[in-house]
Structure formats: structure tokens, C-alpha cells
PDB file of C-alpha atoms in Angstrom:
ATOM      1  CA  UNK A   1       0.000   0.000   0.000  1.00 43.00           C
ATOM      2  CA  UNK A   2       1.400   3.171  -1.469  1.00 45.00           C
ATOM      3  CA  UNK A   3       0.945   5.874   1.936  1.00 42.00           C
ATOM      4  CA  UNK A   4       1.101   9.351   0.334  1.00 46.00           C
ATOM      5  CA  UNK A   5       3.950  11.801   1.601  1.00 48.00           C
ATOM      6  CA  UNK A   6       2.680  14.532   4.076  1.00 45.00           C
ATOM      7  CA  UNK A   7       2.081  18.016   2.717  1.00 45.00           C
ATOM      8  CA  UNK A   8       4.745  20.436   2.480  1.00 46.00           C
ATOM      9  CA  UNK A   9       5.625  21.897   5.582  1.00 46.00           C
ATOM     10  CA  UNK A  10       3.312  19.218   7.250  1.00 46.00           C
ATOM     11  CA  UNK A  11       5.482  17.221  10.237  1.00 49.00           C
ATOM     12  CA  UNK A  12       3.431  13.901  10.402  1.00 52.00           C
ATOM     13  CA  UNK A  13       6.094  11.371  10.157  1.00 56.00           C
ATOM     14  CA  UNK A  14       5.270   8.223   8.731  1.00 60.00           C
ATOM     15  CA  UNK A  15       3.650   5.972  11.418  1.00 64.00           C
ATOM     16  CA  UNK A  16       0.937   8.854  12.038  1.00 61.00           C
ATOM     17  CA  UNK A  17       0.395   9.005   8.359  1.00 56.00           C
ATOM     18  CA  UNK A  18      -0.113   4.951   8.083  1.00 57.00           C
ATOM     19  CA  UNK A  19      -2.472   5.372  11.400  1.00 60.00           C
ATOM     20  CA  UNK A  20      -4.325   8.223   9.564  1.00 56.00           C
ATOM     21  CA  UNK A  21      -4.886   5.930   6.545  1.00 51.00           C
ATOM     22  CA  UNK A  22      -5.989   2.511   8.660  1.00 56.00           C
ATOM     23  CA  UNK A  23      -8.272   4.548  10.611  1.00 57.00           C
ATOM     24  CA  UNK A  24      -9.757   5.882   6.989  1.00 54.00           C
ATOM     25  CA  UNK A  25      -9.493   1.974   6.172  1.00 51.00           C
ATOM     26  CA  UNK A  26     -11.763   0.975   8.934  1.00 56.00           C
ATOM     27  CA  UNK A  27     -14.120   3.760   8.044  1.00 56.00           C
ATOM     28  CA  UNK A  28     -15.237   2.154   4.996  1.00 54.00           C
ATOM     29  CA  UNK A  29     -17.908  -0.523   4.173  1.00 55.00           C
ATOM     30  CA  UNK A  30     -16.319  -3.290   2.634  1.00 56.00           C
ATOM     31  CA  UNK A  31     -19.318  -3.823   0.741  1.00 58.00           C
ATOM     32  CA  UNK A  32     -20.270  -1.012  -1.032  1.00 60.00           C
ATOM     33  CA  UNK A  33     -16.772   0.721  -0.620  1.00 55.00           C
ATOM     34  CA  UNK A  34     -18.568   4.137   0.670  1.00 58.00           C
ATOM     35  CA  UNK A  35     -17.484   5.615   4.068  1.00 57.00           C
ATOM     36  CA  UNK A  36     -19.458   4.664   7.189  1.00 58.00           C
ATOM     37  CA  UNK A  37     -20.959   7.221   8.531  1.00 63.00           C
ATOM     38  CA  UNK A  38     -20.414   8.676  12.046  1.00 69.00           C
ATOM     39  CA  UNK A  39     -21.092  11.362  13.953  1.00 79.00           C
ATOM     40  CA  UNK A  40     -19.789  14.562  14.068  1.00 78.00           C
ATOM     41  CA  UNK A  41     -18.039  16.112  17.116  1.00 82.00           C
ATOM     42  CA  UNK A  42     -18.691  19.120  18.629  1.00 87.00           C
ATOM     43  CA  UNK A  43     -15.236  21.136  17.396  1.00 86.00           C
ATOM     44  CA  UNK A  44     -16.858  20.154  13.937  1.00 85.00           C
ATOM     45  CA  UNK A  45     -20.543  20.868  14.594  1.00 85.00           C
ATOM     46  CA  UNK A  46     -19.155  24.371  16.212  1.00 89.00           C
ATOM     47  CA  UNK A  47     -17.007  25.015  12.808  1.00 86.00           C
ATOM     48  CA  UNK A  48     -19.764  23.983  10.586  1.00 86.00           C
ATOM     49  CA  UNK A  49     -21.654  26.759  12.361  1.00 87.00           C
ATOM     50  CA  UNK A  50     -19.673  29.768  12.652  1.00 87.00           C
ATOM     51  CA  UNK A  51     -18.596  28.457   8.434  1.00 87.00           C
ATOM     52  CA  UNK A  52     -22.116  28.743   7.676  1.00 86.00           C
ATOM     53  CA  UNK A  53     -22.197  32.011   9.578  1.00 87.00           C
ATOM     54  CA  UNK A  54     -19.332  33.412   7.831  1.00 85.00           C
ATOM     55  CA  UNK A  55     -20.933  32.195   4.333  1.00 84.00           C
ATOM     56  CA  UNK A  56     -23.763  34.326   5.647  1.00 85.00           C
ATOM     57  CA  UNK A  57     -22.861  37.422   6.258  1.00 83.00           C
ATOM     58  CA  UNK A  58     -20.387  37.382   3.016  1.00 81.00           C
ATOM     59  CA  UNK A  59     -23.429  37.146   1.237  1.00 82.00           C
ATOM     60  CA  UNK A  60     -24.879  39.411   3.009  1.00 81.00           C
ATOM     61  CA  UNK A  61     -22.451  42.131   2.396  1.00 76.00           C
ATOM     62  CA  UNK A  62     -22.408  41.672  -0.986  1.00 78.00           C
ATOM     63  CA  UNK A  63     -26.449  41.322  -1.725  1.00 83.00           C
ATOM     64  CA  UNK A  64     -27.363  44.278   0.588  1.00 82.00           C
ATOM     65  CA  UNK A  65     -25.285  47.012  -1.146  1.00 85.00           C
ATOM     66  CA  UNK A  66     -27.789  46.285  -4.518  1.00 87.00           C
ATOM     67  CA  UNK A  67     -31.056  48.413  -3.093  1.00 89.00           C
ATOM     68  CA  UNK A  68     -28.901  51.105  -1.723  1.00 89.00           C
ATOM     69  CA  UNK A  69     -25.753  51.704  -3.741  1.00 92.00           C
ATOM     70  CA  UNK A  70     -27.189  52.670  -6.921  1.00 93.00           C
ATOM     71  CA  UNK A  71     -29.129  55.836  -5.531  1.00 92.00           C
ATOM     72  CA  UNK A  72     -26.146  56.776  -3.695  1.00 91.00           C
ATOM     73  CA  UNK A  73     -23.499  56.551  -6.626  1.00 93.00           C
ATOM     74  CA  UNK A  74     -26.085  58.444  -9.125  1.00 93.00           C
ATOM     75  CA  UNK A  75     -26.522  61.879  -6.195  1.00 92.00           C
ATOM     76  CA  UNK A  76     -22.321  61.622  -6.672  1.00 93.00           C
ATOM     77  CA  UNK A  77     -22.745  61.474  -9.790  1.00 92.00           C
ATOM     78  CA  UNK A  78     -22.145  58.009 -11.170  1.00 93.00           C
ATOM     79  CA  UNK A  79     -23.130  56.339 -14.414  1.00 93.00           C
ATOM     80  CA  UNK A  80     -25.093  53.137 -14.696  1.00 94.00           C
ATOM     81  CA  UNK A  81     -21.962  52.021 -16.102  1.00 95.00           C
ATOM     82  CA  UNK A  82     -20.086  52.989 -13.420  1.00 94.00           C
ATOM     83  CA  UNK A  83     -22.264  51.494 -10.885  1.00 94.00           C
ATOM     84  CA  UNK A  84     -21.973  48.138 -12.848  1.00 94.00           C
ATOM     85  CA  UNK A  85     -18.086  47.976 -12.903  1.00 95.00           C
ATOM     86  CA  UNK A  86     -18.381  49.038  -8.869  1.00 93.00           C
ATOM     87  CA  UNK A  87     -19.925  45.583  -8.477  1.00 91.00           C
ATOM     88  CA  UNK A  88     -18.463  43.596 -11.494  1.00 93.00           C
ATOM     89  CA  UNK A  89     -15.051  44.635  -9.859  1.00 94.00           C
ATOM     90  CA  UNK A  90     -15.965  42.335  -7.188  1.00 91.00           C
ATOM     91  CA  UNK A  91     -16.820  39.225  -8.372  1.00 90.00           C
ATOM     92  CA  UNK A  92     -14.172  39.534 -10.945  1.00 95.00           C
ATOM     93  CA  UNK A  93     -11.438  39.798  -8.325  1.00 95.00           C
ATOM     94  CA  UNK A  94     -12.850  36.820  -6.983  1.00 93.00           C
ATOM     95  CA  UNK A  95     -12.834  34.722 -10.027  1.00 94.00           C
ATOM     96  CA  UNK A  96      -9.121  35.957 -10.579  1.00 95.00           C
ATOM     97  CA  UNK A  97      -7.679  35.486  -6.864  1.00 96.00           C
ATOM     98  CA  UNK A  98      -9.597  32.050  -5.801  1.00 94.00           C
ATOM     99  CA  UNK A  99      -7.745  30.622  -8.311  1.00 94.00           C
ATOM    100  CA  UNK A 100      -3.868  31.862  -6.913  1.00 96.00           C
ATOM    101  CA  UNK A 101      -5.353  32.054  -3.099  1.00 96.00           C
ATOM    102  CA  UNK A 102      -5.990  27.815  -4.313  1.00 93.00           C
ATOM    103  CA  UNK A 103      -2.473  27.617  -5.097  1.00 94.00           C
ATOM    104  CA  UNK A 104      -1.233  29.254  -1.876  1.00 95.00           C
ATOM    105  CA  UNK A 105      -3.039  27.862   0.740  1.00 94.00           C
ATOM    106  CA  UNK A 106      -0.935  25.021   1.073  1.00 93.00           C
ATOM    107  CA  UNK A 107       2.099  27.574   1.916  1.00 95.00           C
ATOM    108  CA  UNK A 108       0.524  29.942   4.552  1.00 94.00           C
ATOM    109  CA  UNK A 109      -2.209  27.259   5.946  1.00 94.00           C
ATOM    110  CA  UNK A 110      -6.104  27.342   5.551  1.00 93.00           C
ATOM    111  CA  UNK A 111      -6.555  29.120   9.173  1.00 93.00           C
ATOM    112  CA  UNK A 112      -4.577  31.904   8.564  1.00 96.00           C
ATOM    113  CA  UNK A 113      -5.576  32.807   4.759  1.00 95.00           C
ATOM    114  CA  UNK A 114      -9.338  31.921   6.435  1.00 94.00           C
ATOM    115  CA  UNK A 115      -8.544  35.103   9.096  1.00 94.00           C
ATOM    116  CA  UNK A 116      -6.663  37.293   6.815  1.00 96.00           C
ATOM    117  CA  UNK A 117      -9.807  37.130   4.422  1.00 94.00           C
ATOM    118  CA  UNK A 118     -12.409  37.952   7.291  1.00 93.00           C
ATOM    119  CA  UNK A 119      -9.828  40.609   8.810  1.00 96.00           C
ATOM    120  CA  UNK A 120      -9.557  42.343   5.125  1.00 96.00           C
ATOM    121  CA  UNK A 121     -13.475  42.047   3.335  1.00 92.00           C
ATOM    122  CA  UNK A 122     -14.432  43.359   6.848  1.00 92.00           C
ATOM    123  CA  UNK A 123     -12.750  46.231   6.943  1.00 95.00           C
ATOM    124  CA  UNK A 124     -13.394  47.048   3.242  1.00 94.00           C
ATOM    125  CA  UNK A 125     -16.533  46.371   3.732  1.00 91.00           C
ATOM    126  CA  UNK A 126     -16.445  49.215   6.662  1.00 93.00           C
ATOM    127  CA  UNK A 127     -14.296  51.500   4.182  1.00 94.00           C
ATOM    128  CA  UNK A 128     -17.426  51.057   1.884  1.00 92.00           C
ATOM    129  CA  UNK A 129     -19.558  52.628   4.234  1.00 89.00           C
ATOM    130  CA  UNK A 130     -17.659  55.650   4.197  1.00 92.00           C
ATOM    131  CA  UNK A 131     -17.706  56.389   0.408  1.00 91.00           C
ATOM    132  CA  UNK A 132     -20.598  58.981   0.711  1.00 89.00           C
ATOM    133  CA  UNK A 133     -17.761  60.981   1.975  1.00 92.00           C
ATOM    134  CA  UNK A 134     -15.415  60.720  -1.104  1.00 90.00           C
ATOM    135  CA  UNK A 135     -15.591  63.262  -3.630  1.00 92.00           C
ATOM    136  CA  UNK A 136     -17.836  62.773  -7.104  1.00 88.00           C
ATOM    137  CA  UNK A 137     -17.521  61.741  -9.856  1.00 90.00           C
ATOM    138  CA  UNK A 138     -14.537  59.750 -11.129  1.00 92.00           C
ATOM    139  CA  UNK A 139     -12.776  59.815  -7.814  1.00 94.00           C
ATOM    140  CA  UNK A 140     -16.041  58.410  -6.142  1.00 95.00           C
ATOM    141  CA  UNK A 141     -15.873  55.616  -8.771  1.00 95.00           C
ATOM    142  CA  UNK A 142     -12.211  55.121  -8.674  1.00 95.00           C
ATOM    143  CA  UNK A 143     -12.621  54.467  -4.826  1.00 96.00           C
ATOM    144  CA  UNK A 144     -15.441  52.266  -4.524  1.00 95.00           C
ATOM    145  CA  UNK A 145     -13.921  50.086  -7.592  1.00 96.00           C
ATOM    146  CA  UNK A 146     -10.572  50.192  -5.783  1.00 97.00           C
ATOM    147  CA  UNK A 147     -12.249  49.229  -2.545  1.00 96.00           C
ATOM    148  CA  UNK A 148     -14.378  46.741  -3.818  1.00 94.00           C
ATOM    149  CA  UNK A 149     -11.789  45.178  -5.173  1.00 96.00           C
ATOM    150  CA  UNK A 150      -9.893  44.618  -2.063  1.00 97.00           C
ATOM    151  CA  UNK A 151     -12.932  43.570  -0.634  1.00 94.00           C
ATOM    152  CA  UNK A 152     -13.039  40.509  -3.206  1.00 93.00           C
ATOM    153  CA  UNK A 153      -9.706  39.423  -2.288  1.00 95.00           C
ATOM    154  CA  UNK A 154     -10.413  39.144   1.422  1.00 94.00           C
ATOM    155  CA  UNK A 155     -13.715  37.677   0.510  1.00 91.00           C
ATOM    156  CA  UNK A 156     -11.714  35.111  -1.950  1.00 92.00           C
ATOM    157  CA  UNK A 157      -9.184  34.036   0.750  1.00 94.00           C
ATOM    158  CA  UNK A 158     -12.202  33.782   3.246  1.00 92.00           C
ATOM    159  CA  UNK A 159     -13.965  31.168   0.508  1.00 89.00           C
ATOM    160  CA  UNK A 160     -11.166  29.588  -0.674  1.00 91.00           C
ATOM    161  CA  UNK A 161      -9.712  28.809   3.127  1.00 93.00           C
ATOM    162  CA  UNK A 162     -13.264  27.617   4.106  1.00 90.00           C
ATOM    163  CA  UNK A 163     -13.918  25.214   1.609  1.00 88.00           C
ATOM    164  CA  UNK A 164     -10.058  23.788   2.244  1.00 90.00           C
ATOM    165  CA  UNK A 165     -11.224  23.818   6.337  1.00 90.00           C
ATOM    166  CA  UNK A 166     -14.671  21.876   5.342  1.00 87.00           C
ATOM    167  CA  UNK A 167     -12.479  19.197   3.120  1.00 86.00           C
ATOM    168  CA  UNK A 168     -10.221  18.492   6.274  1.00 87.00           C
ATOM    169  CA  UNK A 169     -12.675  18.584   8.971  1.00 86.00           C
ATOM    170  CA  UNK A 170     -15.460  16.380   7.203  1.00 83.00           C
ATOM    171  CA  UNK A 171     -13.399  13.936   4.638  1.00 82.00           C
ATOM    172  CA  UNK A 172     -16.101  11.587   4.201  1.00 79.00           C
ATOM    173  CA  UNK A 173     -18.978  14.291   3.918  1.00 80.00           C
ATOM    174  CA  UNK A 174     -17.612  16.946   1.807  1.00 79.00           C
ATOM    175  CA  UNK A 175     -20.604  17.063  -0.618  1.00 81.00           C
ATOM    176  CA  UNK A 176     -23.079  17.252   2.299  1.00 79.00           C
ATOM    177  CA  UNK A 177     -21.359  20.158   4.386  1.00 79.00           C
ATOM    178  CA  UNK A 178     -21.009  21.675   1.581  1.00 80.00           C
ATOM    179  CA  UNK A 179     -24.675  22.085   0.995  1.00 78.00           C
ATOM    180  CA  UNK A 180     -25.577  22.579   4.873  1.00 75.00           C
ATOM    181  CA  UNK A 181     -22.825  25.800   4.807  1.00 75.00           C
ATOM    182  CA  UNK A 182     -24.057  26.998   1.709  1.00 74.00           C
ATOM    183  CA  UNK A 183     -27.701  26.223   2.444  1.00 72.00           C
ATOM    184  CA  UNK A 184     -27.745  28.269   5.922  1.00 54.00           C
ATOM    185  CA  UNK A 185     -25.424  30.498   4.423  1.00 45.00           C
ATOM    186  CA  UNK A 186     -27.532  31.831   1.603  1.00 48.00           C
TER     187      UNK A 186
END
């Protein structure tokens, strides 16, 4: 039995790893070859939660700006136009960044990209609050595309790190977290 070699930067030596894989081993039906099921603890009931609540209010942020923003950006002065790159910005940041924040998160670890994200969208997300105060016109666009665009990275690490924390905490049940986090979340 070929036992895969630990992640980079990882310090599992080799009998943990071979533990890690028979207890995996004894996991699974014989039968049908699909993964017994068992029940979840409470550290991952707890994450599952405050994922789904994080899922949440990233949505949140995003969907709630809609009703309001547009008035706003048209008394500074704004273009439809204008108003559409504001929120194109960020979800093409995110399309962009997921895929390098995918590649990294093996090299900084899912818990810290998973902070840095929250940390980052939430305080652009408090900068984008304060736009009303920015001058109009072009300036006013220039700093809510500029701020929404930071906001999409943050909100990028935040996704990317949580679906990397959901694949290690729930191995077996990936597919099924997955749709409890993103069915409470949105």
C-alpha cells in the first residue's frame, strides 16, 4: 500500500500518516466501498456553524449594497456604467484570486488565509460605508472600484480557506457540508 507523503511543511512522520490511513481503512464498508458514517463532534458541529455564519454574512455584504448603492453613486454622480463595474469589480477579483489564493493555501495554511480574508473584506466592507464621503464623480468611482476590489480578495481568501477547512474537517462528507454551509449560508 502506497501511503502518500505529508504536505509540504506538514510534520506527520510516517507511522501517524499509516495510522491516519488505517483509521480511513476501517471507516469504509467493505461492501459497497462508501465511508461509514459517524457522527460529528462538537469542534466540527461548532465550525460547521460559525462556516455557515461566515458564508452568511459574506453574502450578506455583498447582496445588501444592490437596493442602496445605486441611488447613492447616481446623487455623486455616477453612471449606470459605473455602478456596474463598482460591483463587477468584485466578483471579478474573486474569479481571478480564488484561483492563486488555491495555489497558496498550502504555503501559509487554511486558518490563517481563512482570518486574513475575514480581517480584510471586513474592513473594506467598513471602508465602503464611508464612500458617501469621497468626492464625485470619477474619484467616487475610482474608490469604490478600488475598494471593492480589495474587498473581493479578502472575501476570496475567506472562501477559498473555508472550503479547504470543510475538506479536512469532514473527509467523508464533503458534498453534504457543503450544501448545509451553503444552504444556511444563503
Amino acid at each position: 500500500m502506497n501511503v502518500p507523503a505529508p504536505l509540504k511543511g506538514a510534520t506527520a512522520t510516517e507511522d501517524e500518516t499509516s495510522r491516519e490511513l488505517q483509521e480511513i481503512c476501517q471507516n469504509v464498508d467493505q461492501n459497497t466501498g462508501t465511508t461509514k458514517k459517524q457522527k460529528w463532534n462538537r469542534v466540527q458541529k461548532m465550525t460547521l456553524m460559525t462556516l455557515a455564519l461566515v458564508n452568511f454574512s459574506a453574502s450578506a455584504c455583498f447582496a445588501l449594497q444592490a437596493p442602496f448603492f445605486p441611488r447613492e453613486a447616481e446623487k455623486k454622480g455616477a453612471s449606470h456604467t459605473a455602478i456596474g463595474m463598482v460591483f463587477g469589480a468584485f466578483s471579478f477579483v474573486i474569479l481571478i484570486s480564488s484561483l492563486i489564493f488555491g495555489k497558496l493555501i498550502t504555503r501559509v495554511g487554511a486558518k490563517f488565509m481563512f482570518c486574513c480574508g475575514l480581517f480584510v473584506g471586513g474592513n473594506c466592507t467598513i471602508m465602503f460605508g464611508f464612500m458617501d464621503l469621497c468626492p464625485g464623480g470619477w474619484v467616487f468611482v475610482g474608490m469604490c472600484i478600488a475598494v471593492r476590489s480589495v474587498e473581493g480578495l479578502g472575501c476570496s481568501m475567506a472562501i477559498t480557506a473555508n472550503s479547504a477547512i470543510v475538506a479536512s474537517l469532514f473527509p467523508g462528507e464533503v458534498g453534504l457540508v457543503m450544501v448545509c454551509r451553503d444552504g444556511y449560508g444563503m
